[in-house]
Amino acid sequence: MEFGTLSIQQLLSGYQKKEFKPSEVAASFLKNISDKNEKLNAFLQVRPDETLSQARALDEKMSQVEMLPLFGIPVAIKDNFLVQGWQATAGSKVLSGYLSPYTATSVERLQSMGAVIVGKVNCDEFAMGSSNENSAFGPVRNPWALDRVPGGSSGGSSAAVAAGLATVSLGTDTGGSIRQPASLCGLVGLKPSYGRVSRYGIVSYASSLDQVGPFSRTVWDSARVLEVMAGHDGMDATSAKRAVPRFTEELKAPAKKAFTLGVSRSWLEGVDPDVAKAFDSAIEFFKKMGGKVVEIDLPHTKYALSTYYLIAPSEASSNLARYDGVHYGYRTQSAKTSEELYSKSRGEGIGREVKLRIMLGTYALSAGYYDAFYLKANQVRRKIQEDFEKAFTQCDFVVSPTSPSTAFKLGEKTDDPLKMYLSDIFTLPVNLAGLPGLSVPCGLDSNNLPIGFQMIGKPFGESELFAAAHQYEQIRGEFPVADMAKGRG
Amino acid sequence: MSLEKYEAVIGLEVHAQLMTASKMFCRCPNQYGSSPNTNVCPVCTGQPGALPVINKKAMELGVRAAIALNCEIHPESVFARKNYFYPDLPKGYQISQYEKPFCTQGYVVVQLKTGEEKRIGITRIHFEEDAGKSNHEAYGTLVNLNRAGVPLCEIVSEPDMRTAHEAGQYLRALHSILRYADICDGNMEEGNFRCDANISVRPIGTEKFGTKVELKNINSFKFVEKAIEYEVQRQVFAIENGEKIIQQTRSWNSAKNVTEVMREKEQAHDYRYFPEPDLPKLVFSSSWLDKIKKEMPELPQQTSARFKAAFDLSDYDASVLTSSKELAKYFESVVSHSKNGKASANWVMNELLGRLNAVGKEIDLSPVSSTQLAELIAKIDSGEISGKIAKTVFEEMFATSKDASSIIKDKGLVQISDPAALENVIRKVIESNPSQLAEYKAGKVKLLGFFVGQAMKETKGQANPALLNELVKKFLDS
């Protein structure tokens, strides 16, 4: 039996009917990973014995399927999460060989609810990138077209699920790193509200923007993963003390069926024609359901890119100071002084894009520049938040394409950072505003590449987001699967 | 020399470790002396993905310090990152407070040896986590992270002090207040109370500050005073010699009694402070602040006022007895058992502290416990022993830690208050000194003292002095 393209819901139903056991499912995924990963380079570490022993332990508990909401679900984890016993490289040479001494809260919650980890997956170094070409361990390829990027920074997470090598995966999203690769790989990708999911145990990139979220085939699956891992964590002071709704229960009987979508046409200029067409057709589906579309104004989103590239690098320059070769991780062999130990360990261990952002951030925080850059950027950030607050007085969601283009070719944008940064133009403001954003597949372009529809919700408005996206999914019908996910090899 | 033409401008920065059970941002024990790198976890060793969570007890102790030091408390303050690379700083930044500390504008009133009081301003107090410790050995540097993340309050004074004595008194007052309020144990040897001093000099009568020199990590009151005194002289001499004071960091060499250069004005260190994004704003609710105010332990000045009123003590006596929390506690315990405040004060200050000073011990290591001393005082008050005998007994108690009663019993030192026994002695003394008796009878009445003395000697000092006096007079006059 093939499990690669099944959803959580389908797997759980199979387990309930005793059609198969977790160990069979896990073994099948491991086999597919070993067959297909060479082409994709999505997985950086698999531990078949560990995975199988977890799965076998669940075989003994088949009666508990109902009690464990992720019973026997194969999950891939981005390599910037710490999972005890597994490596955590964050795609960087500076952390190559680093073994996690503890487990991230989000992962711990998944594991305690029956999820089985099939592997750690590739990503842009320290989650900085939009194509997964910044990994120290080589680029990941898009299962829909192997000469194209899967998006980034959670490219391994999106490629793994799109290729049928995991049922769901976890990623992190600081400026679009879940939604953009989900869009480029034809998946549902969710960046929850800031504070919804604990950040404890994810390698920090930009603390005030980072958020953990799932990749999945369906909205229901996304809701299921979120309801398991969300909620306050005593280990993360920025995690919200808010009750977590039973999202999947809510999907059974949504409170609202007709939604008002806010669109800012001026924001959407410069989008690929195919993407624009798919976006418009998605909006038509909502209208058919009785929904409305209103034009909204987001005047400050045009500053989102520059704001983001001051705030995120500033925080990163400090967050990444700990990778210094002194306590753990990569250490240079050629240092003669302690000064050299620092500069060479960091110089040799950290990649180009990350260095660029560290320097940018260091500069922005320097005495004499702080007010003009970091402080100003935070003021603009507040303005962007206010834009959304105002928009939400007129609409339930703000919608946009997730990314202005579909998956581009490897190497296509590596020489031009700005061009690369522009692929996150619609996702960045959402992180700056701390809002939940969900990307749901809404069509294919002329090259048969997936296009994503982004829905941006009110703070902690994931329930409504799921309800609307779920509704859309029902009307849209089943989304195609990458050829690679079908069958073996 | 022309020292008297200059005045010093001194400001102190004190790092006080807070007496919490656990560290500031994780649950590791805040404990000195454990094996290296055993009180550590992912948070305080700066592992990837680990995040800080605020220790509420540390906040409480900080607020207590703010109250004790008369500061304005800000209900909203912000943690900030201070970025720099050092091997004992595992995250590459220290979590501190910068633009928005939790309190500002306080003061301490200090007693000067002239008898005057001086108010020293406090600019601010902020929270900060301690770094680890680097031990530089011949073969390399060893890093111990047990101290990394231990909660600190940094207390920054105004440049209000003009002499080493003032600085010393400020430091002592601060030390005593923090210990009284159970904020910091004040142990300077373990580095739990550390002091940096900023010193400059200027010609008396001028307003402009001179170039300042920072003296780092001076670890005793005495050294602080000596180091400042030395540094002030050094600066004045330098200026008088036409040299320029260079902004630098110096340290005190206690073996040579000089300050030495540690580093020059380090190419203007830029710490790139910015608000700590892993922590929300620090918010104190007014009800929480009220609760801490209500639960404030008694402070030295309050204890001193209470002692003065309750036991009729002088300002001086009260200030000596409240100079440390342990001493005040000891004294209170003595009084509660002896029921004699004045005598207890005298015994503690004159006899006990004198002996302790002589052997270089603190009150908590006194060989005579408070209840033992109280027993001795009670025995004087009941007439069981004389004050004079009591001093002998006290010496023995101090040397052996034995109770007064067992020493009195073993040595047969009980006061003789039996008139019949004393009369025998008096009769003998009068009989053996006929000429003095004749002189007395002839009008030389001051010889009474001679007879009392002889009789006291005869009883080896054990006679009840008042009774003896009375009986001798009666015999001589009969």
PDB file of N, CA, C and O in Angstrom, chain A residues 82 98 101-102 199-203 207-208 234-238 315 318-319 321-323 326-328 342 346 362 365-367 370 374, chain B residues 27 42-43 45-53 81 83 85-87 90-93 143 145 270 272-275 277-280:
ATOM      1  N   LEU A  82      15.301  21.729  17.618  1.00  0.00           N
ATOM      2  CA  LEU A  82      16.070  20.801  18.429  1.00  0.00           C
ATOM      3  C   LEU A  82      15.180  19.636  18.852  1.00  0.00           C
ATOM      4  O   LEU A  82      14.065  19.837  19.340  1.00  0.00           O
ATOM      5  N   TYR A  98      26.209  19.142  15.480  1.00  0.00           N
ATOM      6  CA  TYR A  98      25.640  19.537  16.770  1.00  0.00           C
ATOM      7  C   TYR A  98      24.450  18.641  17.109  1.00  0.00           C
ATOM      8  O   TYR A  98      23.496  18.521  16.338  1.00  0.00           O
ATOM      9  N   PRO A 101      20.614  18.780  22.811  1.00  0.00           N
ATOM     10  CA  PRO A 101      20.546  18.296  24.190  1.00  0.00           C
ATOM     11  C   PRO A 101      19.132  18.306  24.765  1.00  0.00           C
ATOM     12  O   PRO A 101      18.924  17.856  25.876  1.00  0.00           O
ATOM     13  N   TYR A 102      18.177  18.827  24.028  1.00  0.00           N
ATOM     14  CA  TYR A 102      16.797  18.868  24.525  1.00  0.00           C
ATOM     15  C   TYR A 102      15.869  18.955  23.327  1.00  0.00           C
ATOM     16  O   TYR A 102      16.323  19.057  22.189  1.00  0.00           O
ATOM     17  N   ARG A 199       8.308  29.082  20.750  1.00  0.00           N
ATOM     18  CA  ARG A 199       9.549  29.095  19.968  1.00  0.00           C
ATOM     19  C   ARG A 199      10.671  28.357  20.685  1.00  0.00           C
ATOM     20  O   ARG A 199      11.794  28.285  20.174  1.00  0.00           O
ATOM     21  N   TYR A 200      10.377  27.835  21.878  1.00  0.00           N
ATOM     22  CA  TYR A 200      11.443  27.176  22.633  1.00  0.00           C
ATOM     23  C   TYR A 200      11.954  25.975  21.854  1.00  0.00           C
ATOM     24  O   TYR A 200      11.189  25.090  21.474  1.00  0.00           O
ATOM     25  N   GLY A 201      13.245  25.986  21.575  1.00  0.00           N
ATOM     26  CA  GLY A 201      13.859  24.864  20.867  1.00  0.00           C
ATOM     27  C   GLY A 201      13.932  25.031  19.364  1.00  0.00           C
ATOM     28  O   GLY A 201      14.293  24.096  18.660  1.00  0.00           O
ATOM     29  N   ILE A 202      13.574  26.216  18.843  1.00  0.00           N
ATOM     30  CA  ILE A 202      13.897  26.464  17.443  1.00  0.00           C
ATOM     31  C   ILE A 202      15.061  27.456  17.417  1.00  0.00           C
ATOM     32  O   ILE A 202      15.114  28.384  18.217  1.00  0.00           O
ATOM     33  N   VAL A 203      15.990  27.201  16.514  1.00  0.00           N
ATOM     34  CA  VAL A 203      17.171  28.046  16.413  1.00  0.00           C
ATOM     35  C   VAL A 203      16.705  29.451  16.025  1.00  0.00           C
ATOM     36  O   VAL A 203      16.132  29.631  14.951  1.00  0.00           O
ATOM     37  N   SER A 207      13.883  36.903  16.665  1.00  0.00           N
ATOM     38  CA  SER A 207      12.977  36.493  17.741  1.00  0.00           C
ATOM     39  C   SER A 207      11.585  37.109  17.676  1.00  0.00           C
ATOM     40  O   SER A 207      10.612  36.462  18.024  1.00  0.00           O
ATOM     41  N   SER A 208      11.497  38.361  17.233  1.00  0.00           N
ATOM     42  CA  SER A 208      10.185  39.017  17.273  1.00  0.00           C
ATOM     43  C   SER A 208       9.345  38.659  16.053  1.00  0.00           C
ATOM     44  O   SER A 208       8.213  39.104  15.933  1.00  0.00           O
ATOM     45  N   GLY A 234       5.695  27.527  29.317  1.00  0.00           N
ATOM     46  CA  GLY A 234       6.449  28.161  30.393  1.00  0.00           C
ATOM     47  C   GLY A 234       7.897  28.432  30.041  1.00  0.00           C
ATOM     48  O   GLY A 234       8.584  29.183  30.738  1.00  0.00           O
ATOM     49  N   MET A 235       8.381  27.850  28.950  1.00  0.00           N
ATOM     50  CA  MET A 235       9.768  28.052  28.547  1.00  0.00           C
ATOM     51  C   MET A 235       9.925  29.178  27.528  1.00  0.00           C
ATOM     52  O   MET A 235      11.036  29.499  27.123  1.00  0.00           O
ATOM     53  N   ASP A 236       8.808  29.749  27.072  1.00  0.00           N
ATOM     54  CA  ASP A 236       8.885  30.836  26.103  1.00  0.00           C
ATOM     55  C   ASP A 236       8.010  31.992  26.591  1.00  0.00           C
ATOM     56  O   ASP A 236       6.787  31.933  26.556  1.00  0.00           O
ATOM     57  N   ALA A 237       8.672  33.043  27.049  1.00  0.00           N
ATOM     58  CA  ALA A 237       7.951  34.178  27.635  1.00  0.00           C
ATOM     59  C   ALA A 237       7.131  34.937  26.601  1.00  0.00           C
ATOM     60  O   ALA A 237       6.274  35.736  26.956  1.00  0.00           O
ATOM     61  N   THR A 238       7.392  34.691  25.309  1.00  0.00           N
ATOM     62  CA  THR A 238       6.615  35.382  24.275  1.00  0.00           C
ATOM     63  C   THR A 238       5.458  34.528  23.773  1.00  0.00           C
ATOM     64  O   THR A 238       4.733  34.939  22.869  1.00  0.00           O
ATOM     65  N   GLU A 315      18.149  41.602  14.877  1.00  0.00           N
ATOM     66  CA  GLU A 315      17.959  40.555  15.877  1.00  0.00           C
ATOM     67  C   GLU A 315      18.871  39.364  15.587  1.00  0.00           C
ATOM     68  O   GLU A 315      19.449  38.769  16.494  1.00  0.00           O
ATOM     69  N   SER A 318      22.504  39.504  16.770  1.00  0.00           N
ATOM     70  CA  SER A 318      22.672  39.185  18.188  1.00  0.00           C
ATOM     71  C   SER A 318      22.386  37.701  18.454  1.00  0.00           C
ATOM     72  O   SER A 318      23.137  37.022  19.148  1.00  0.00           O
ATOM     73  N   ASN A 319      21.305  37.189  17.852  1.00  0.00           N
ATOM     74  CA  ASN A 319      20.945  35.779  18.069  1.00  0.00           C
ATOM     75  C   ASN A 319      22.038  34.816  17.616  1.00  0.00           C
ATOM     76  O   ASN A 319      22.182  33.730  18.157  1.00  0.00           O
ATOM     77  N   ALA A 321      25.261  35.392  17.631  1.00  0.00           N
ATOM     78  CA  ALA A 321      26.565  35.647  18.254  1.00  0.00           C
ATOM     79  C   ALA A 321      27.071  34.412  18.993  1.00  0.00           C
ATOM     80  O   ALA A 321      28.270  34.231  19.172  1.00  0.00           O
ATOM     81  N   ARG A 322      26.134  33.563  19.421  1.00  0.00           N
ATOM     82  CA  ARG A 322      26.533  32.396  20.225  1.00  0.00           C
ATOM     83  C   ARG A 322      27.298  31.353  19.402  1.00  0.00           C
ATOM     84  O   ARG A 322      27.926  30.483  19.981  1.00  0.00           O
ATOM     85  N   TYR A 323      27.223  31.439  18.094  1.00  0.00           N
ATOM     86  CA  TYR A 323      27.951  30.465  17.269  1.00  0.00           C
ATOM     87  C   TYR A 323      29.360  30.980  17.047  1.00  0.00           C
ATOM     88  O   TYR A 323      29.679  31.569  16.019  1.00  0.00           O
ATOM     89  N   VAL A 326      33.393  28.630  20.660  1.00  0.00           N
ATOM     90  CA  VAL A 326      33.916  28.454  22.020  1.00  0.00           C
ATOM     91  C   VAL A 326      33.247  27.288  22.731  1.00  0.00           C
ATOM     92  O   VAL A 326      33.922  26.412  23.270  1.00  0.00           O
ATOM     93  N   HIS A 327      31.916  27.267  22.721  1.00  0.00           N
ATOM     94  CA  HIS A 327      31.221  26.297  23.569  1.00  0.00           C
ATOM     95  C   HIS A 327      30.789  25.035  22.832  1.00  0.00           C
ATOM     96  O   HIS A 327      30.757  23.961  23.402  1.00  0.00           O
ATOM     97  N   TYR A 328      30.402  25.187  21.572  1.00  0.00           N
ATOM     98  CA  TYR A 328      29.950  24.022  20.803  1.00  0.00           C
ATOM     99  C   TYR A 328      29.980  24.396  19.328  1.00  0.00           C
ATOM    100  O   TYR A 328      30.197  25.554  18.983  1.00  0.00           O
ATOM    101  N   TYR A 342      37.504  33.384  17.423  1.00  0.00           N
ATOM    102  CA  TYR A 342      36.179  33.923  17.091  1.00  0.00           C
ATOM    103  C   TYR A 342      36.044  34.199  15.605  1.00  0.00           C
ATOM    104  O   TYR A 342      35.128  33.729  14.945  1.00  0.00           O
ATOM    105  N   ARG A 346      33.824  31.756  13.069  1.00  0.00           N
ATOM    106  CA  ARG A 346      32.636  32.344  12.449  1.00  0.00           C
ATOM    107  C   ARG A 346      32.850  32.552  10.953  1.00  0.00           C
ATOM    108  O   ARG A 346      31.964  32.294  10.139  1.00  0.00           O
ATOM    109  N   THR A 362      24.375  44.312  12.437  1.00  0.00           N
ATOM    110  CA  THR A 362      25.368  44.905  13.326  1.00  0.00           C
ATOM    111  C   THR A 362      25.460  46.408  13.064  1.00  0.00           C
ATOM    112  O   THR A 362      25.510  47.222  13.980  1.00  0.00           O
ATOM    113  N   LEU A 365      22.404  48.377  14.342  1.00  0.00           N
ATOM    114  CA  LEU A 365      22.314  48.529  15.807  1.00  0.00           C
ATOM    115  C   LEU A 365      23.438  49.387  16.378  1.00  0.00           C
ATOM    116  O   LEU A 365      23.472  49.674  17.568  1.00  0.00           O
ATOM    117  N   SER A 366      24.362  49.792  15.525  1.00  0.00           N
ATOM    118  CA  SER A 366      25.538  50.492  16.034  1.00  0.00           C
ATOM    119  C   SER A 366      25.191  51.875  16.570  1.00  0.00           C
ATOM    120  O   SER A 366      24.251  52.520  16.106  1.00  0.00           O
ATOM    121  N   ALA A 367      25.992  52.287  17.531  1.00  0.00           N
ATOM    122  CA  ALA A 367      25.798  53.614  18.123  1.00  0.00           C
ATOM    123  C   ALA A 367      25.831  54.656  17.013  1.00  0.00           C
ATOM    124  O   ALA A 367      26.690  54.621  16.134  1.00  0.00           O
ATOM    125  N   TYR A 370      21.479  53.541  15.373  1.00  0.00           N
ATOM    126  CA  TYR A 370      20.346  52.837  15.978  1.00  0.00           C
ATOM    127  C   TYR A 370      19.025  53.580  15.758  1.00  0.00           C
ATOM    128  O   TYR A 370      18.041  53.012  15.307  1.00  0.00           O
ATOM    129  N   TYR A 374      17.193  50.952  13.371  1.00  0.00           N
ATOM    130  CA  TYR A 374      16.414  49.972  14.138  1.00  0.00           C
ATOM    131  C   TYR A 374      15.156  50.613  14.732  1.00  0.00           C
ATOM    132  O   TYR A 374      14.062  50.079  14.628  1.00  0.00           O
TER     133      TYR A 374
ATOM    134  N   ARG B  27      15.966  27.683  35.562  1.00  0.00           N
ATOM    135  CA  ARG B  27      15.693  27.118  36.883  1.00  0.00           C
ATOM    136  C   ARG B  27      16.931  26.541  37.563  1.00  0.00           C
ATOM    137  O   ARG B  27      16.827  25.865  38.583  1.00  0.00           O
ATOM    138  N   PRO B  42      20.321  24.190  29.110  1.00  0.00           N
ATOM    139  CA  PRO B  42      20.392  24.794  27.776  1.00  0.00           C
ATOM    140  C   PRO B  42      20.277  26.318  27.792  1.00  0.00           C
ATOM    141  O   PRO B  42      20.905  26.994  26.973  1.00  0.00           O
ATOM    142  N   VAL B  43      19.495  26.865  28.708  1.00  0.00           N
ATOM    143  CA  VAL B  43      19.286  28.320  28.710  1.00  0.00           C
ATOM    144  C   VAL B  43      20.570  29.054  29.107  1.00  0.00           C
ATOM    145  O   VAL B  43      21.042  29.936  28.392  1.00  0.00           O
ATOM    146  N   THR B  45      23.597  28.048  29.243  1.00  0.00           N
ATOM    147  CA  THR B  45      24.806  27.773  28.458  1.00  0.00           C
ATOM    148  C   THR B  45      24.633  28.280  27.028  1.00  0.00           C
ATOM    149  O   THR B  45      25.490  28.041  26.180  1.00  0.00           O
ATOM    150  N   GLY B  46      23.520  28.939  26.755  1.00  0.00           N
ATOM    151  CA  GLY B  46      23.321  29.541  25.437  1.00  0.00           C
ATOM    152  C   GLY B  46      23.193  28.525  24.315  1.00  0.00           C
ATOM    153  O   GLY B  46      23.692  28.747  23.213  1.00  0.00           O
ATOM    154  N   GLN B  47      22.496  27.416  24.551  1.00  0.00           N
ATOM    155  CA  GLN B  47      22.285  26.445  23.479  1.00  0.00           C
ATOM    156  C   GLN B  47      21.341  27.060  22.441  1.00  0.00           C
ATOM    157  O   GLN B  47      20.516  27.932  22.771  1.00  0.00           O
ATOM    158  N   PRO B  48      21.437  26.598  21.198  1.00  0.00           N
ATOM    159  CA  PRO B  48      20.520  27.105  20.182  1.00  0.00           C
ATOM    160  C   PRO B  48      19.073  26.875  20.641  1.00  0.00           C
ATOM    161  O   PRO B  48      18.772  25.837  21.230  1.00  0.00           O
ATOM    162  N   GLY B  49      18.216  27.847  20.366  1.00  0.00           N
ATOM    163  CA  GLY B  49      16.789  27.662  20.622  1.00  0.00           C
ATOM    164  C   GLY B  49      16.333  27.854  22.051  1.00  0.00           C
ATOM    165  O   GLY B  49      15.139  27.879  22.317  1.00  0.00           O
ATOM    166  N   ALA B  50      17.270  27.979  22.988  1.00  0.00           N
ATOM    167  CA  ALA B  50      16.866  28.152  24.389  1.00  0.00           C
ATOM    168  C   ALA B  50      16.459  29.601  24.616  1.00  0.00           C
ATOM    169  O   ALA B  50      17.031  30.514  24.031  1.00  0.00           O
ATOM    170  N   LEU B  51      15.458  29.808  25.462  1.00  0.00           N
ATOM    171  CA  LEU B  51      14.909  31.150  25.675  1.00  0.00           C
ATOM    172  C   LEU B  51      14.870  31.492  27.161  1.00  0.00           C
ATOM    173  O   LEU B  51      14.690  30.616  27.998  1.00  0.00           O
ATOM    174  N   PRO B  52      14.988  32.778  27.469  1.00  0.00           N
ATOM    175  CA  PRO B  52      14.937  33.198  28.878  1.00  0.00           C
ATOM    176  C   PRO B  52      13.502  33.351  29.381  1.00  0.00           C
ATOM    177  O   PRO B  52      12.621  33.743  28.635  1.00  0.00           O
ATOM    178  N   VAL B  53      13.291  33.009  30.633  1.00  0.00           N
ATOM    179  CA  VAL B  53      12.007  33.257  31.293  1.00  0.00           C
ATOM    180  C   VAL B  53      12.321  33.939  32.623  1.00  0.00           C
ATOM    181  O   VAL B  53      13.203  33.506  33.357  1.00  0.00           O
ATOM    182  N   ARG B  81      19.536  43.777  25.343  1.00  0.00           N
ATOM    183  CA  ARG B  81      20.726  42.954  25.151  1.00  0.00           C
ATOM    184  C   ARG B  81      21.955  43.836  25.033  1.00  0.00           C
ATOM    185  O   ARG B  81      21.958  44.818  24.294  1.00  0.00           O
ATOM    186  N   ASN B  83      25.565  43.461  23.727  1.00  0.00           N
ATOM    187  CA  ASN B  83      26.277  42.509  22.870  1.00  0.00           C
ATOM    188  C   ASN B  83      27.789  42.644  22.956  1.00  0.00           C
ATOM    189  O   ASN B  83      28.320  43.726  22.726  1.00  0.00           O
ATOM    190  N   PHE B  85      31.539  39.849  22.717  1.00  0.00           N
ATOM    191  CA  PHE B  85      32.078  38.486  22.702  1.00  0.00           C
ATOM    192  C   PHE B  85      33.026  38.278  23.874  1.00  0.00           C
ATOM    193  O   PHE B  85      33.940  39.078  24.079  1.00  0.00           O
ATOM    194  N   TYR B  86      32.802  37.232  24.632  1.00  0.00           N
ATOM    195  CA  TYR B  86      33.751  36.831  25.662  1.00  0.00           C
ATOM    196  C   TYR B  86      33.477  35.368  25.986  1.00  0.00           C
ATOM    197  O   TYR B  86      32.319  34.954  25.982  1.00  0.00           O
ATOM    198  N   PRO B  87      34.535  34.589  26.252  1.00  0.00           N
ATOM    199  CA  PRO B  87      34.301  33.144  26.417  1.00  0.00           C
ATOM    200  C   PRO B  87      33.334  32.781  27.558  1.00  0.00           C
ATOM    201  O   PRO B  87      32.671  31.760  27.484  1.00  0.00           O
ATOM    202  N   PRO B  90      28.149  32.926  27.135  1.00  0.00           N
ATOM    203  CA  PRO B  90      27.850  31.928  26.092  1.00  0.00           C
ATOM    204  C   PRO B  90      26.894  32.404  25.004  1.00  0.00           C
ATOM    205  O   PRO B  90      26.959  31.903  23.897  1.00  0.00           O
ATOM    206  N   LYS B  91      26.010  33.337  25.279  1.00  0.00           N
ATOM    207  CA  LYS B  91      25.088  33.774  24.240  1.00  0.00           C
ATOM    208  C   LYS B  91      25.691  34.842  23.333  1.00  0.00           C
ATOM    209  O   LYS B  91      25.132  35.167  22.307  1.00  0.00           O
ATOM    210  N   GLY B  92      26.814  35.430  23.754  1.00  0.00           N
ATOM    211  CA  GLY B  92      27.369  36.533  22.980  1.00  0.00           C
ATOM    212  C   GLY B  92      26.672  37.839  23.322  1.00  0.00           C
ATOM    213  O   GLY B  92      26.930  38.869  22.700  1.00  0.00           O
ATOM    214  N   TYR B  93      25.772  37.797  24.260  1.00  0.00           N
ATOM    215  CA  TYR B  93      25.157  39.020  24.784  1.00  0.00           C
ATOM    216  C   TYR B  93      24.706  38.739  26.207  1.00  0.00           C
ATOM    217  O   TYR B  93      24.498  37.601  26.612  1.00  0.00           O
ATOM    218  N   VAL B 143      36.521  27.863  31.572  1.00  0.00           N
ATOM    219  CA  VAL B 143      35.287  28.620  31.743  1.00  0.00           C
ATOM    220  C   VAL B 143      34.321  27.832  32.622  1.00  0.00           C
ATOM    221  O   VAL B 143      34.084  26.652  32.380  1.00  0.00           O
ATOM    222  N   LEU B 145      30.484  27.983  33.942  1.00  0.00           N
ATOM    223  CA  LEU B 145      29.227  28.685  33.673  1.00  0.00           C
ATOM    224  C   LEU B 145      28.222  28.593  34.823  1.00  0.00           C
ATOM    225  O   LEU B 145      27.061  28.962  34.663  1.00  0.00           O
ATOM    226  N   ASP B 270      31.236  49.437  21.550  1.00  0.00           N
ATOM    227  CA  ASP B 270      29.840  49.650  21.168  1.00  0.00           C
ATOM    228  C   ASP B 270      29.079  48.361  21.475  1.00  0.00           C
ATOM    229  O   ASP B 270      29.262  47.354  20.804  1.00  0.00           O
ATOM    230  N   ARG B 272      25.933  47.821  21.226  1.00  0.00           N
ATOM    231  CA  ARG B 272      24.762  47.643  20.367  1.00  0.00           C
ATOM    232  C   ARG B 272      23.533  47.186  21.168  1.00  0.00           C
ATOM    233  O   ARG B 272      22.887  46.193  20.853  1.00  0.00           O
ATOM    234  N   TYR B 273      23.243  47.928  22.223  1.00  0.00           N
ATOM    235  CA  TYR B 273      22.050  47.630  23.029  1.00  0.00           C
ATOM    236  C   TYR B 273      20.795  47.688  22.172  1.00  0.00           C
ATOM    237  O   TYR B 273      20.648  48.576  21.330  1.00  0.00           O
ATOM    238  N   PHE B 274      19.905  46.754  22.373  1.00  0.00           N
ATOM    239  CA  PHE B 274      18.559  46.875  21.794  1.00  0.00           C
ATOM    240  C   PHE B 274      17.602  46.052  22.660  1.00  0.00           C
ATOM    241  O   PHE B 274      18.045  45.168  23.394  1.00  0.00           O
ATOM    242  N   PRO B 275      16.321  46.356  22.610  1.00  0.00           N
ATOM    243  CA  PRO B 275      15.365  45.680  23.491  1.00  0.00           C
ATOM    244  C   PRO B 275      15.389  44.161  23.273  1.00  0.00           C
ATOM    245  O   PRO B 275      15.397  43.704  22.131  1.00  0.00           O
ATOM    246  N   PRO B 277      14.244  40.875  22.431  1.00  0.00           N
ATOM    247  CA  PRO B 277      12.991  40.461  21.797  1.00  0.00           C
ATOM    248  C   PRO B 277      12.430  39.145  22.346  1.00  0.00           C
ATOM    249  O   PRO B 277      11.294  38.797  22.044  1.00  0.00           O
ATOM    250  N   ASP B 278      13.213  38.443  23.148  1.00  0.00           N
ATOM    251  CA  ASP B 278      12.719  37.182  23.713  1.00  0.00           C
ATOM    252  C   ASP B 278      11.912  37.395  24.988  1.00  0.00           C
ATOM    253  O   ASP B 278      11.367  36.449  25.538  1.00  0.00           O
ATOM    254  N   LEU B 279      11.890  38.626  25.479  1.00  0.00           N
ATOM    255  CA  LEU B 279      11.146  38.894  26.719  1.00  0.00           C
ATOM    256  C   LEU B 279      10.151  40.021  26.509  1.00  0.00           C
ATOM    257  O   LEU B 279      10.465  41.020  25.872  1.00  0.00           O
ATOM    258  N   PRO B 280       8.942  39.858  27.049  1.00  0.00           N
ATOM    259  CA  PRO B 280       7.991  40.968  26.977  1.00  0.00           C
ATOM    260  C   PRO B 280       8.456  42.084  27.908  1.00  0.00           C
ATOM    261  O   PRO B 280       9.379  41.905  28.699  1.00  0.00           O
TER     262      PRO B 280
END
